[in-house]
Tab-separated table of C-alpha atoms in Angstrom:
chain	number	residue	atom	x	y	z
E	1	UNK	CA	220.555	119.556	-117.775
E	2	UNK	CA	217.587	118.255	-118.245
E	3	UNK	CA	214.734	120.489	-117.576
E	4	UNK	CA	210.349	118.876	-117.445
E	5	UNK	CA	207.429	119.949	-116.212
E	6	UNK	CA	207.264	118.289	-112.694
E	7	UNK	CA	203.481	117.078	-111.937
E	8	UNK	CA	201.973	118.444	-108.990
E	9	UNK	CA	198.519	117.663	-107.088
E	10	UNK	CA	198.133	120.864	-105.982
E	11	UNK	CA	198.615	123.204	-108.575
E	12	UNK	CA	197.108	122.602	-112.580
E	13	UNK	CA	200.481	123.518	-114.212
E	14	UNK	CA	203.704	123.436	-111.710
E	15	UNK	CA	207.190	125.886	-112.688
E	16	UNK	CA	209.412	123.917	-115.252
E	17	UNK	CA	212.946	123.674	-113.506
E	18	UNK	CA	215.987	121.899	-113.384
E	19	UNK	CA	215.058	118.393	-111.908
E	20	UNK	CA	217.826	117.211	-110.930
E	21	UNK	CA	218.368	120.044	-108.417
E	22	UNK	CA	215.227	120.649	-107.473
E	23	UNK	CA	212.944	117.638	-107.912
E	24	UNK	CA	210.226	118.773	-104.857
E	25	UNK	CA	209.615	122.308	-106.008
E	26	UNK	CA	206.311	124.111	-106.821
E	27	UNK	CA	205.308	127.207	-108.163
E	28	UNK	CA	204.342	128.835	-104.755
E	29	UNK	CA	207.580	127.829	-103.059
E	30	UNK	CA	206.638	125.348	-101.292
E	31	UNK	CA	209.680	122.804	-101.233
E	32	UNK	CA	210.488	119.842	-99.461
E	33	UNK	CA	214.091	118.367	-99.067
E	34	UNK	CA	214.698	114.634	-97.973
E	35	UNK	CA	217.182	113.144	-96.273
E	36	UNK	CA	219.415	112.397	-99.216
E	37	UNK	CA	219.230	115.922	-101.185
E	38	UNK	CA	219.993	116.982	-97.235
E	39	UNK	CA	223.104	114.348	-96.949
E	40	UNK	CA	224.531	115.697	-100.509
E	41	UNK	CA	223.823	119.592	-99.289
E	42	UNK	CA	225.473	119.038	-96.078
E	43	UNK	CA	228.426	116.946	-97.715
E	44	UNK	CA	229.281	119.812	-100.655
E	45	UNK	CA	228.401	122.893	-97.916
E	46	UNK	CA	231.236	120.927	-96.005
E	47	UNK	CA	233.780	119.113	-97.747
E	48	UNK	CA	233.017	115.945	-96.051
E	49	UNK	CA	232.391	112.591	-97.909
E	50	UNK	CA	228.875	111.817	-98.609
E	51	UNK	CA	229.148	108.704	-96.423
E	52	UNK	CA	230.533	111.226	-93.965
E	53	UNK	CA	227.970	113.276	-93.890
E	54	UNK	CA	225.208	110.304	-93.112
E	55	UNK	CA	226.962	109.573	-90.459
E	56	UNK	CA	227.317	112.626	-88.927
E	57	UNK	CA	223.235	113.596	-89.921
E	58	UNK	CA	222.631	110.215	-87.596
E	59	UNK	CA	224.414	110.774	-84.563
E	60	UNK	CA	222.865	114.017	-84.473
E	61	UNK	CA	219.322	112.755	-84.569
E	62	UNK	CA	219.973	109.968	-82.858
E	63	UNK	CA	221.108	111.956	-80.064
E	64	UNK	CA	218.679	114.622	-80.260
E	65	UNK	CA	216.245	111.717	-79.966
E	66	UNK	CA	218.007	110.361	-76.986
E	67	UNK	CA	217.699	113.592	-75.218
E	68	UNK	CA	214.502	114.429	-76.091
E	69	UNK	CA	212.753	110.539	-74.796
E	70	UNK	CA	214.584	111.504	-71.356
E	71	UNK	CA	212.589	114.644	-71.474
E	72	UNK	CA	215.203	116.806	-71.353
E	73	UNK	CA	215.762	120.020	-74.248
E	74	UNK	CA	218.229	120.923	-76.786
E	75	UNK	CA	218.850	124.911	-76.871
E	76	UNK	CA	220.664	125.814	-80.348
E	77	UNK	CA	222.115	129.166	-80.093
E	78	UNK	CA	221.001	131.095	-83.129
E	79	UNK	CA	218.867	127.916	-84.202
E	80	UNK	CA	216.171	127.492	-81.743
E	81	UNK	CA	214.929	124.904	-79.046
E	82	UNK	CA	213.911	121.296	-79.362
E	83	UNK	CA	211.923	120.209	-76.600
E	84	UNK	CA	208.614	117.473	-75.030
E	85	UNK	CA	205.342	119.309	-74.250
E	86	UNK	CA	202.923	118.125	-72.175
E	87	UNK	CA	199.023	117.772	-73.419
E	88	UNK	CA	196.977	117.791	-70.933
E	89	UNK	CA	193.984	115.120	-71.335
E	90	UNK	CA	191.003	116.641	-73.073
E	91	UNK	CA	187.479	115.322	-74.581
E	92	UNK	CA	187.395	115.292	-78.013
E	93	UNK	CA	184.711	113.567	-80.668
E	94	UNK	CA	185.454	110.921	-83.394
E	95	UNK	CA	184.765	112.112	-86.469
E	96	UNK	CA	183.598	109.075	-87.839
E	97	UNK	CA	180.327	107.986	-85.367
E	98	UNK	CA	180.736	112.156	-84.079
E	99	UNK	CA	180.302	110.464	-80.348
E	100	UNK	CA	182.625	112.322	-77.752
E	101	UNK	CA	185.477	110.469	-75.928
E	102	UNK	CA	188.566	111.082	-74.078
E	103	UNK	CA	191.787	111.935	-75.369
E	104	UNK	CA	194.590	110.697	-73.278
E	105	UNK	CA	197.789	113.084	-71.850
E	106	UNK	CA	200.615	112.636	-74.236
E	107	UNK	CA	203.935	113.864	-74.481
E	108	UNK	CA	205.077	115.770	-77.768
E	109	UNK	CA	208.602	116.987	-79.120
E	110	UNK	CA	208.419	120.395	-80.291
E	111	UNK	CA	210.741	122.877	-81.690
E	112	UNK	CA	211.139	126.980	-81.299
E	113	UNK	CA	212.871	128.930	-83.032
E	114	UNK	CA	215.263	131.301	-81.894
E	115	UNK	CA	214.906	135.466	-83.094
E	116	UNK	CA	217.616	134.598	-85.348
E	117	UNK	CA	216.437	132.284	-87.108
E	118	UNK	CA	213.281	134.066	-88.001
E	119	UNK	CA	215.235	137.182	-89.314
E	120	UNK	CA	216.306	134.944	-91.656
E	121	UNK	CA	213.643	133.226	-92.517
E	122	UNK	CA	211.660	136.778	-92.933
E	123	UNK	CA	214.963	138.334	-94.948
E	124	UNK	CA	215.645	140.977	-91.646
């Protein structure tokens, strides 16, 4: 397996790791998994082919998007809840000019982790 020093804009020196296994990991523990890496991990974990895993993930994401677009929420026991929250209109400041302006009300997708997921992340 090929090891190499990864270039990182946030740190002077990054750890030397296997670039094939974890190409996006940093010394401080930050890791950003992209969709291809997720597909590979799901494929290995589930025993599905990569193509079947991609179909399943795409179906989940499409369903999630459709449900949120309709204003509903999805609650997955032991994982968390995806929902749409409403932000009220408010006054803000243009960072370039400094002038005040009204920011329109908007809807934003939100995720609230379950206590079980929080415990796993915090290793309790």
